[in-house]
XYZ file of C-alpha atoms in Angstrom:
595
model
C 249.686 82.863 -96.950
C 247.545 81.563 -99.826
C 248.179 79.972 -103.223
C 244.866 81.230 -104.568
C 245.281 82.884 -107.981
C 244.028 86.448 -107.893
C 242.132 88.081 -110.743
C 245.156 90.174 -111.674
C 247.408 87.086 -111.568
C 244.980 85.206 -113.807
C 244.836 88.117 -116.250
C 248.615 88.164 -116.389
C 248.788 84.376 -116.957
C 246.218 84.537 -119.755
C 247.889 87.501 -121.389
C 251.548 86.551 -121.089
C 251.997 82.888 -120.048
C 249.143 80.603 -121.196
C 249.874 79.372 -124.744
C 247.327 80.594 -127.278
C 245.821 78.364 -129.978
C 248.204 79.791 -132.573
C 251.250 79.525 -130.309
C 254.203 77.815 -132.057
C 254.612 75.311 -129.227
C 251.006 74.121 -129.635
C 251.371 74.115 -133.401
C 254.457 71.939 -133.057
C 252.626 69.615 -130.661
C 249.608 69.260 -132.962
C 251.899 68.604 -135.910
C 253.599 65.789 -133.989
C 250.233 64.485 -132.867
C 248.862 64.423 -136.409
C 252.013 62.713 -137.659
C 251.706 60.015 -134.996
C 248.040 59.392 -135.835
C 248.824 59.343 -139.563
C 251.623 56.855 -138.945
C 249.220 54.536 -137.173
C 246.536 54.995 -139.848
C 249.014 53.751 -142.467
C 249.080 50.383 -140.680
C 245.314 49.883 -140.970
C 244.034 47.156 -143.240
C 241.924 49.713 -145.116
C 244.760 52.246 -145.631
C 245.321 51.401 -149.297
C 241.611 51.475 -150.083
C 241.289 54.917 -148.492
C 244.289 56.320 -150.353
C 242.865 55.115 -153.677
C 239.403 56.667 -153.231
C 238.209 58.777 -156.138
C 237.356 62.454 -155.449
C 233.664 61.620 -155.752
C 233.984 58.716 -153.302
C 235.711 61.047 -150.837
C 232.772 63.424 -151.093
C 230.361 60.552 -150.455
C 232.379 59.506 -147.405
C 232.301 63.065 -146.057
C 228.527 63.238 -146.496
C 227.981 59.934 -144.722
C 230.263 61.048 -141.908
C 228.107 64.138 -141.349
C 224.917 62.076 -141.385
C 226.447 59.656 -138.918
C 227.440 62.509 -136.588
C 223.993 64.083 -136.842
C 222.211 60.822 -136.016
C 224.651 60.012 -133.263
C 223.797 63.307 -131.566
C 220.078 63.226 -132.270
C 219.249 59.510 -131.997
C 222.121 57.421 -130.645
C 222.823 59.515 -127.601
C 225.141 58.227 -124.858
C 222.186 57.477 -122.606
C 220.232 55.542 -125.256
C 220.927 52.168 -123.653
C 219.821 53.561 -120.317
C 216.608 54.837 -121.887
C 215.982 51.483 -123.527
C 216.771 49.749 -120.261
C 214.227 51.832 -118.372
C 211.611 51.252 -121.047
C 212.112 47.491 -121.116
C 212.342 47.167 -117.345
C 208.887 48.739 -117.233
C 207.796 45.933 -119.547
C 209.334 43.322 -117.272
C 212.435 42.791 -119.413
C 215.833 43.052 -117.742
C 218.431 44.505 -120.120
C 221.858 42.890 -120.061
C 224.781 42.417 -122.478
C 223.707 40.765 -125.693
C 220.281 42.353 -125.898
C 221.027 45.794 -127.307
C 220.851 44.816 -130.994
C 217.369 43.386 -130.536
C 216.188 46.496 -128.707
C 217.780 48.975 -131.106
C 216.830 47.200 -134.351
C 213.587 49.062 -135.000
C 215.198 52.446 -134.411
C 218.214 51.748 -136.628
C 215.982 50.694 -139.523
C 214.323 54.130 -139.526
C 217.541 56.146 -139.958
C 219.106 57.790 -143.010
C 222.261 55.822 -142.348
C 220.246 52.607 -142.656
C 218.918 53.685 -146.055
C 222.459 54.430 -147.219
C 223.970 51.188 -145.974
C 221.068 49.195 -147.382
C 221.896 50.641 -150.813
C 225.632 49.910 -150.547
C 227.186 47.146 -152.702
C 228.383 44.661 -150.082
C 230.182 42.215 -152.345
C 230.206 38.648 -151.023
C 228.744 36.990 -147.938
C 231.426 34.544 -146.810
C 230.142 33.278 -143.459
C 226.528 32.218 -143.072
C 224.771 29.036 -141.978
C 222.173 27.676 -144.360
C 219.245 26.882 -142.093
C 219.459 30.293 -140.380
C 219.313 32.512 -143.455
C 215.692 33.084 -144.532
C 213.145 35.041 -142.475
C 210.782 32.745 -140.616
C 207.578 34.630 -141.310
C 208.124 33.670 -144.949
C 209.504 30.188 -144.349
C 206.803 29.089 -141.910
C 204.139 30.380 -144.286
C 205.615 28.175 -147.004
C 205.784 25.194 -144.658
C 202.145 25.592 -143.657
C 200.895 25.847 -147.241
C 202.928 22.827 -148.419
C 200.723 19.757 -148.663
C 201.618 16.660 -146.690
C 203.487 18.355 -143.831
C 203.140 16.892 -140.375
C 204.219 17.669 -136.817
C 205.301 15.294 -134.078
C 206.960 15.347 -130.683
C 208.722 12.678 -128.619
C 207.138 14.136 -125.476
C 204.728 11.881 -123.574
C 201.290 13.438 -123.686
C 202.331 15.799 -126.464
C 203.022 19.498 -126.103
C 200.369 20.170 -123.494
C 202.197 22.658 -121.268
C 204.094 25.916 -121.631
C 207.303 24.197 -120.581
C 206.934 21.407 -123.135
C 206.086 23.849 -125.900
C 209.163 25.863 -124.946
C 211.632 23.021 -124.383
C 210.150 19.827 -125.825
C 211.304 18.168 -129.010
C 209.489 19.230 -132.181
C 209.713 17.692 -135.652
C 208.001 19.299 -138.647
C 208.508 17.387 -141.878
C 206.876 16.008 -144.976
C 204.971 12.846 -144.086
C 202.647 12.547 -147.073
C 198.925 11.959 -146.991
C 197.783 10.913 -143.522
C 194.623 9.469 -145.006
C 194.042 6.140 -146.723
C 192.332 6.011 -150.090
C 190.936 9.497 -149.646
C 189.074 8.433 -146.503
C 190.220 9.107 -143.004
C 191.893 6.198 -141.297
C 189.787 4.771 -138.541
C 192.639 5.116 -136.091
C 193.758 8.545 -137.202
C 194.802 10.603 -134.165
C 192.797 13.717 -133.422
C 194.859 16.840 -134.184
C 193.970 18.280 -130.796
C 195.675 15.396 -129.025
C 199.179 16.799 -129.511
C 198.165 19.740 -127.318
C 195.886 17.841 -124.916
C 198.168 15.827 -122.608
C 198.079 12.111 -121.824
C 194.299 12.047 -121.590
C 194.208 13.174 -125.217
C 195.687 9.845 -126.280
C 198.712 11.239 -128.123
C 201.477 8.690 -128.657
C 205.023 10.119 -128.723
C 206.399 10.353 -132.274
C 202.987 10.239 -133.965
C 202.673 12.710 -136.816
C 199.655 15.006 -136.999
C 198.627 16.925 -140.104
C 200.343 20.298 -139.714
C 197.415 22.474 -140.798
C 195.009 20.635 -138.508
C 197.438 20.871 -135.598
C 197.892 24.589 -136.266
C 194.158 25.221 -136.311
C 193.780 23.276 -133.055
C 196.544 25.199 -131.267
C 195.105 26.133 -127.852
C 196.558 29.643 -127.751
C 195.132 31.469 -130.713
C 194.685 28.795 -133.361
C 196.723 29.096 -136.552
C 198.074 32.575 -135.826
C 199.124 31.563 -132.343
C 200.682 28.380 -133.732
C 202.844 30.322 -136.186
C 203.983 32.670 -133.433
C 204.842 29.697 -131.234
C 206.700 27.801 -133.971
C 208.657 30.935 -134.861
C 209.647 31.287 -131.207
C 211.221 27.831 -131.454
C 213.335 29.013 -134.413
C 214.731 32.323 -133.147
C 216.494 33.864 -130.176
C 213.848 36.237 -128.875
C 213.961 38.876 -126.141
C 212.357 36.343 -123.839
C 215.207 33.934 -124.535
C 217.648 36.722 -123.779
C 216.095 37.143 -120.333
C 216.210 33.437 -119.569
C 219.776 33.047 -120.836
C 221.220 35.966 -118.883
C 223.446 33.663 -116.846
C 225.946 33.175 -119.669
C 226.823 31.931 -123.133
C 226.363 28.205 -122.438
C 222.605 28.524 -121.960
C 221.983 30.715 -124.961
C 224.109 28.381 -127.085
C 221.892 25.522 -125.961
C 218.816 27.396 -127.134
C 220.627 28.437 -130.307
C 221.480 24.858 -131.262
C 217.921 23.703 -130.526
C 216.664 26.210 -133.077
C 218.593 24.333 -135.766
C 216.956 21.064 -134.736
C 213.478 22.458 -135.381
C 214.402 24.317 -138.583
C 216.295 21.472 -140.217
C 213.446 19.000 -140.024
C 211.091 21.252 -142.006
C 213.575 22.571 -144.556
C 214.847 19.295 -145.988
C 211.980 18.687 -148.421
C 212.294 19.595 -152.091
C 209.398 22.090 -152.535
C 210.387 23.965 -149.380
C 214.091 23.804 -150.241
C 213.374 25.367 -153.646
C 211.331 28.208 -152.159
C 214.032 28.734 -149.517
C 216.765 29.089 -152.142
C 214.744 31.550 -154.210
C 213.984 33.694 -151.187
C 217.629 33.575 -150.087
C 218.972 34.765 -153.425
C 216.286 37.438 -153.806
C 217.012 38.913 -150.384
C 220.758 38.891 -150.945
C 220.570 40.742 -154.262
C 218.126 43.274 -152.803
C 220.719 43.922 -150.082
C 223.619 44.447 -152.483
C 225.167 40.994 -152.040
C 226.306 39.404 -155.313
C 227.886 36.175 -154.082
C 227.372 33.874 -151.106
C 229.190 30.889 -149.641
C 226.747 29.016 -147.430
C 227.806 26.613 -144.719
C 225.505 23.625 -144.352
C 225.546 20.564 -142.099
C 222.757 18.275 -143.278
C 222.488 14.626 -142.530
C 220.995 12.321 -145.154
C 217.368 13.277 -144.520
C 216.514 15.190 -147.718
C 213.381 14.043 -149.530
C 212.252 14.657 -153.095
C 208.803 15.934 -154.048
C 206.029 13.626 -152.730
C 208.542 11.242 -151.184
C 208.952 10.340 -147.533
C 212.063 8.259 -148.207
C 215.317 10.162 -147.614
C 217.749 10.240 -150.524
C 220.766 7.921 -150.241
C 223.154 10.750 -151.177
C 223.251 14.520 -151.714
C 222.855 14.534 -155.495
C 219.149 15.438 -155.529
C 219.667 18.310 -153.121
C 222.582 19.740 -155.104
C 220.716 19.291 -158.366
C 218.005 21.557 -156.965
C 220.651 24.141 -155.997
C 221.989 24.012 -159.548
C 218.524 24.383 -161.079
C 217.328 27.187 -158.806
C 220.555 29.135 -159.207
C 220.318 28.959 -163.001
C 216.639 29.933 -162.933
C 217.268 32.913 -160.641
C 220.188 34.216 -162.675
C 217.936 34.215 -165.761
C 215.523 36.685 -164.128
C 215.920 40.492 -164.214
C 216.569 40.593 -160.458
C 219.083 37.762 -160.615
C 221.029 39.032 -163.607
C 223.522 40.814 -161.330
C 223.954 37.810 -159.005
C 227.328 36.130 -159.393
C 226.258 32.896 -157.737
C 226.658 30.707 -154.693
C 228.710 27.800 -153.431
C 228.391 25.631 -150.355
C 230.948 25.114 -147.606
C 230.471 21.567 -146.348
C 230.428 21.420 -142.563
C 230.352 18.814 -139.840
C 229.483 19.398 -136.193
C 232.802 19.391 -134.332
C 231.339 17.590 -131.301
C 230.655 14.430 -133.335
C 232.812 11.335 -132.950
C 235.490 10.230 -135.448
C 233.320 7.810 -137.442
C 230.500 10.336 -137.978
C 232.976 13.030 -139.036
C 234.824 10.695 -141.403
C 231.514 9.673 -142.973
C 230.597 13.321 -143.469
C 233.996 14.023 -145.011
C 233.541 11.060 -147.303
C 230.116 12.371 -148.374
C 231.685 15.763 -148.992
C 234.302 14.333 -151.348
C 231.733 12.194 -153.188
C 229.450 15.211 -153.683
C 232.390 17.349 -154.763
C 233.204 14.844 -157.506
C 229.640 15.174 -158.825
C 229.216 18.929 -158.271
C 232.714 20.439 -158.214
C 231.427 23.948 -158.960
C 229.033 23.984 -155.993
C 231.360 23.031 -153.114
C 233.858 25.687 -152.095
C 235.443 24.156 -149.004
C 235.110 22.394 -145.660
C 234.607 23.498 -142.043
C 233.791 22.171 -138.576
C 230.963 23.969 -136.782
C 229.099 24.176 -133.496
C 230.076 25.830 -130.203
C 233.853 25.689 -129.897
C 233.738 25.696 -126.113
C 231.561 22.566 -126.089
C 233.071 20.808 -129.107
C 236.325 19.060 -129.872
C 239.344 21.353 -130.338
C 241.172 21.192 -133.662
C 244.105 19.378 -132.052
C 241.717 16.527 -131.224
C 240.388 16.569 -134.798
C 243.792 16.344 -136.476
C 243.504 12.634 -137.406
C 240.225 13.243 -139.236
C 241.482 16.410 -140.913
C 244.685 14.806 -142.159
C 242.674 11.829 -143.423
C 240.472 14.284 -145.296
C 243.432 16.048 -146.890
C 244.889 12.713 -147.971
C 241.600 11.542 -149.488
C 241.127 14.815 -151.360
C 244.591 14.409 -152.871
C 243.873 10.797 -153.801
C 240.617 11.778 -155.538
C 242.196 14.787 -157.217
C 239.802 17.347 -155.716
C 240.589 20.733 -154.194
C 238.569 21.297 -151.005
C 240.256 24.022 -148.935
C 239.594 24.671 -145.270
C 237.608 27.687 -144.054
C 237.708 26.984 -140.335
C 235.815 28.338 -137.352
C 238.408 29.305 -134.747
C 238.717 31.679 -131.805
C 234.959 32.105 -131.265
C 235.575 32.255 -127.542
C 236.342 34.461 -124.560
C 239.157 32.110 -123.554
C 242.760 33.213 -123.386
C 245.338 30.485 -123.847
C 242.987 27.540 -123.425
C 242.423 24.783 -125.986
C 239.550 26.637 -127.650
C 241.544 29.850 -128.000
C 244.416 27.820 -129.424
C 242.204 26.627 -132.281
C 243.510 29.771 -133.976
C 247.037 28.348 -134.059
C 245.791 25.086 -135.533
C 243.610 26.798 -138.141
C 246.655 28.657 -139.391
C 248.930 25.596 -139.346
C 246.286 23.551 -141.167
C 246.326 26.057 -144.010
C 242.889 27.620 -143.535
C 242.349 30.268 -146.214
C 239.858 32.113 -144.049
C 239.073 31.933 -140.322
C 235.495 32.124 -139.091
C 235.017 34.688 -136.277
C 238.616 34.859 -134.989
C 237.180 36.711 -132.000
C 240.144 36.043 -129.692
C 242.822 36.742 -132.324
C 243.488 40.249 -130.998
C 245.172 38.683 -127.947
C 247.896 37.051 -130.051
C 250.495 39.413 -131.593
C 252.503 36.621 -133.220
C 249.398 35.068 -134.736
C 248.303 38.468 -136.032
C 251.628 38.792 -137.831
C 251.274 35.283 -139.273
C 247.699 35.928 -140.427
C 248.863 39.075 -142.211
C 251.896 37.376 -143.752
C 249.825 34.464 -145.026
C 246.985 36.767 -146.125
C 244.317 34.862 -144.187
C 240.974 36.668 -143.950
C 238.923 36.909 -140.761
C 235.176 36.390 -141.300
C 233.839 38.671 -138.560
C 230.221 38.457 -137.360
C 229.642 41.293 -134.841
C 225.915 40.894 -134.186
C 226.272 37.137 -133.740
C 229.104 37.690 -131.269
C 226.959 40.185 -129.369
C 223.818 38.054 -129.182
C 225.780 34.924 -128.251
C 227.434 36.711 -125.319
C 231.003 37.171 -126.546
C 230.633 40.940 -126.291
C 228.207 43.285 -124.590
C 227.760 45.619 -127.565
C 229.298 46.624 -130.877
C 231.492 49.169 -129.061
C 233.237 46.365 -127.179
C 233.888 44.174 -130.229
C 237.564 43.451 -131.034
C 237.286 43.878 -134.826
C 238.532 47.505 -134.722
C 241.702 46.256 -133.021
C 242.301 43.799 -135.871
C 241.652 46.434 -138.534
C 244.064 48.833 -136.796
C 246.753 46.159 -136.899
C 246.321 45.545 -140.613
C 244.475 42.213 -140.437
C 242.301 41.569 -143.524
C 238.676 41.150 -142.464
C 235.178 40.978 -143.932
C 231.804 41.518 -142.287
C 229.374 38.577 -142.254
C 225.974 37.888 -140.705
C 226.383 34.263 -139.503
C 222.776 33.311 -138.599
C 220.583 36.333 -139.352
C 217.158 34.679 -139.220
C 217.760 33.042 -135.822
C 219.421 36.180 -134.433
C 216.367 38.292 -135.225
C 217.527 40.253 -138.272
C 214.561 39.051 -140.362
C 216.520 39.177 -143.619
C 219.341 37.302 -145.332
C 221.381 40.412 -146.138
C 224.170 42.080 -144.189
C 222.851 45.615 -143.676
C 222.424 45.187 -139.905
C 226.072 44.187 -139.368
C 227.307 46.880 -141.777
C 225.180 49.533 -140.087
C 226.333 48.530 -136.595
C 229.972 48.757 -137.655
C 229.548 52.139 -139.373
C 227.639 53.764 -136.528
C 229.628 52.086 -133.763
C 233.258 52.632 -134.794
C 234.548 56.170 -135.316
C 237.667 55.054 -137.194
C 235.767 53.056 -139.816
C 233.598 55.436 -141.816
C 232.125 54.661 -145.208
C 235.606 54.155 -146.660
C 236.418 51.495 -144.072
C 233.093 49.822 -144.761
C 233.905 49.840 -148.475
C 237.251 48.205 -147.779
C 235.562 45.408 -145.823
C 233.167 44.827 -148.734
C 236.031 44.772 -151.223
C 237.853 42.237 -149.019
C 234.836 39.925 -149.195
C 235.202 39.777 -152.980
C 238.976 39.466 -152.838
C 238.803 36.441 -150.530
C 235.756 34.759 -152.089
C 236.158 31.211 -153.440
C 234.681 31.744 -156.908
C 236.442 28.683 -158.325
C 238.658 25.770 -157.347
C 242.264 26.878 -156.923
C 245.470 25.405 -155.596
C 247.061 27.133 -152.623
C 249.500 28.857 -154.988
C 246.752 30.062 -157.336
C 244.669 31.300 -154.424
C 247.597 33.238 -152.915
C 248.414 34.782 -156.305
C 244.868 36.019 -156.929
C 244.511 37.425 -153.411
C 247.846 39.202 -153.837
C 247.148 40.579 -157.312
C 243.536 41.532 -156.520
C 241.987 43.607 -159.328
C 245.240 43.727 -161.304
C 245.107 39.997 -161.999
C 243.603 38.243 -164.969
C 241.198 35.699 -163.463
C 237.586 35.572 -162.278
C 238.454 37.203 -158.956
C 240.076 40.199 -160.608
C 237.073 40.604 -162.905
C 234.640 40.492 -159.980
C 236.717 43.015 -158.044
C 236.549 45.398 -160.983
C 232.779 44.849 -161.222
C 232.382 45.605 -157.530
C 234.513 48.765 -157.888
C 232.147 49.983 -160.609
C 229.133 49.398 -158.368
C 230.919 51.189 -155.520
C 231.415 54.299 -157.665
C 227.745 54.204 -158.736
C 226.767 54.001 -155.091
C 228.954 56.984 -154.214
C 227.311 58.968 -157.034
C 223.915 58.110 -155.534
C 225.006 59.257 -152.059
C 226.208 62.611 -153.410
C 223.090 63.101 -155.546
C 220.719 62.094 -152.758
C 222.289 63.892 -149.793
C 224.826 66.349 -151.213
C 222.573 69.419 -151.086
C 221.673 68.888 -147.438
C 225.010 67.673 -146.095
C 227.511 69.259 -148.469
C 229.185 67.376 -151.251
C 231.957 69.679 -152.456
C 234.596 69.141 -149.790
C 236.407 65.879 -149.193
C 236.586 63.756 -146.060
């Protein structure tokens, strides 16, 4: 006896028993299925934005969806990572989680989807760190051409080995004229000595003229020097190989990048050029507003001065001047502006943090329009949790009230793989402390009660997917938890965090926007538009009390303040962008039907 289906049995099953595509039972099933999916879609944070799309915007979204599908099949095939892995293994590079953005960057920048996303109005950049914003090919060129710059190292014998050049301390800063009366000092150190070892006579901490040191660089002279110095400012593929053992090592390298960058940036001529480049690149990328986190100690020097300023007034005066000058140019006419989020490294002790908070309040009193809020930065896993920082934070709140200034909290929290530990629980404290936005919030998806509270309080998550990938929180964009937050109705915005260090080579957000659009099926151009709109809705354009802030976030474009006006301006730019998409790609990809 056999249970094998015969040909005649199979013909009978197909003809009389197997439901056909138009069978009522399948139609009923598909109807229930569609209703269930639609019910879930209504809970998404971008549901309202999608429902309010104009007919033309729907056509643009449909076109972009077809382009995405085409490129996904033709370029971003399922075995792409395997192909890249094989290619890089042949070059001696071992591919592992955290490297795929670096490897895929060149390919993504050649796609139609890249061109579209690059053109998109992205609104506001709410989470970025100052020193890591401007591309280093530009910045290092400026540093090298600035007169009076010097280089020093605390290493005995200088930077005479590969290991020392890779790991040793490096300071590049303005030191003035290293000559005396136009004639070389008799005891002036030979520029070659910093590369020559102990026999070269280099004394640790001695500054060498930067141009002379660059020309004397033993591996390729000036060009080799620039390549080397850039390698000390970015996370390269080589770093990715060396840091494959986990996030702690790559964080160590990451933080050392800031040490090198900060020393060269805190000089007025370079600071001015940095700001101009930053604003230019943002506008060219469709970013109209930026809130920049910075954590500078008092080491800023004016033009031709080697004496650090006693306060932050000179630095903020330059910000004020450069912002006004840029907005007066044709390129800058569409730029809404920038504000700074004052930050302190969370690993510091109480006295250092209190001093920084005190400096923040003093600077806010002098430049109220330039300081948007306060944050604590640095690796959460290696720093002090917010519960440990409560005394300082409550002191800060009390001092702000006493001085009559409004400095809200925009706190890093949940930038961790932990689940239930002190670092993960920073999310609870950020919410209880009244943070208006939470930086990263990577582990929030694990906390259903917190998700509800974040939604109820209308707290925005500043999500930085590429940063989370490179710094080992996720293996690729496909594994990122942001889609889970969006599906649960959590308000979020895309940010780029540290684009120059992470290898994006630009201050804009196109790389993060592109990754999200190509990586997440549920997002689409409409979802991307919603994230951009959120960035404007939760931007700190002006000082507001908690009640005023909540009102403007709630009322959005229907309100009567600056935020409502900016939201309406962004909506206009969004419609113009959708017109461009339809005009540019409608003939090839169809522009008459809706998504």
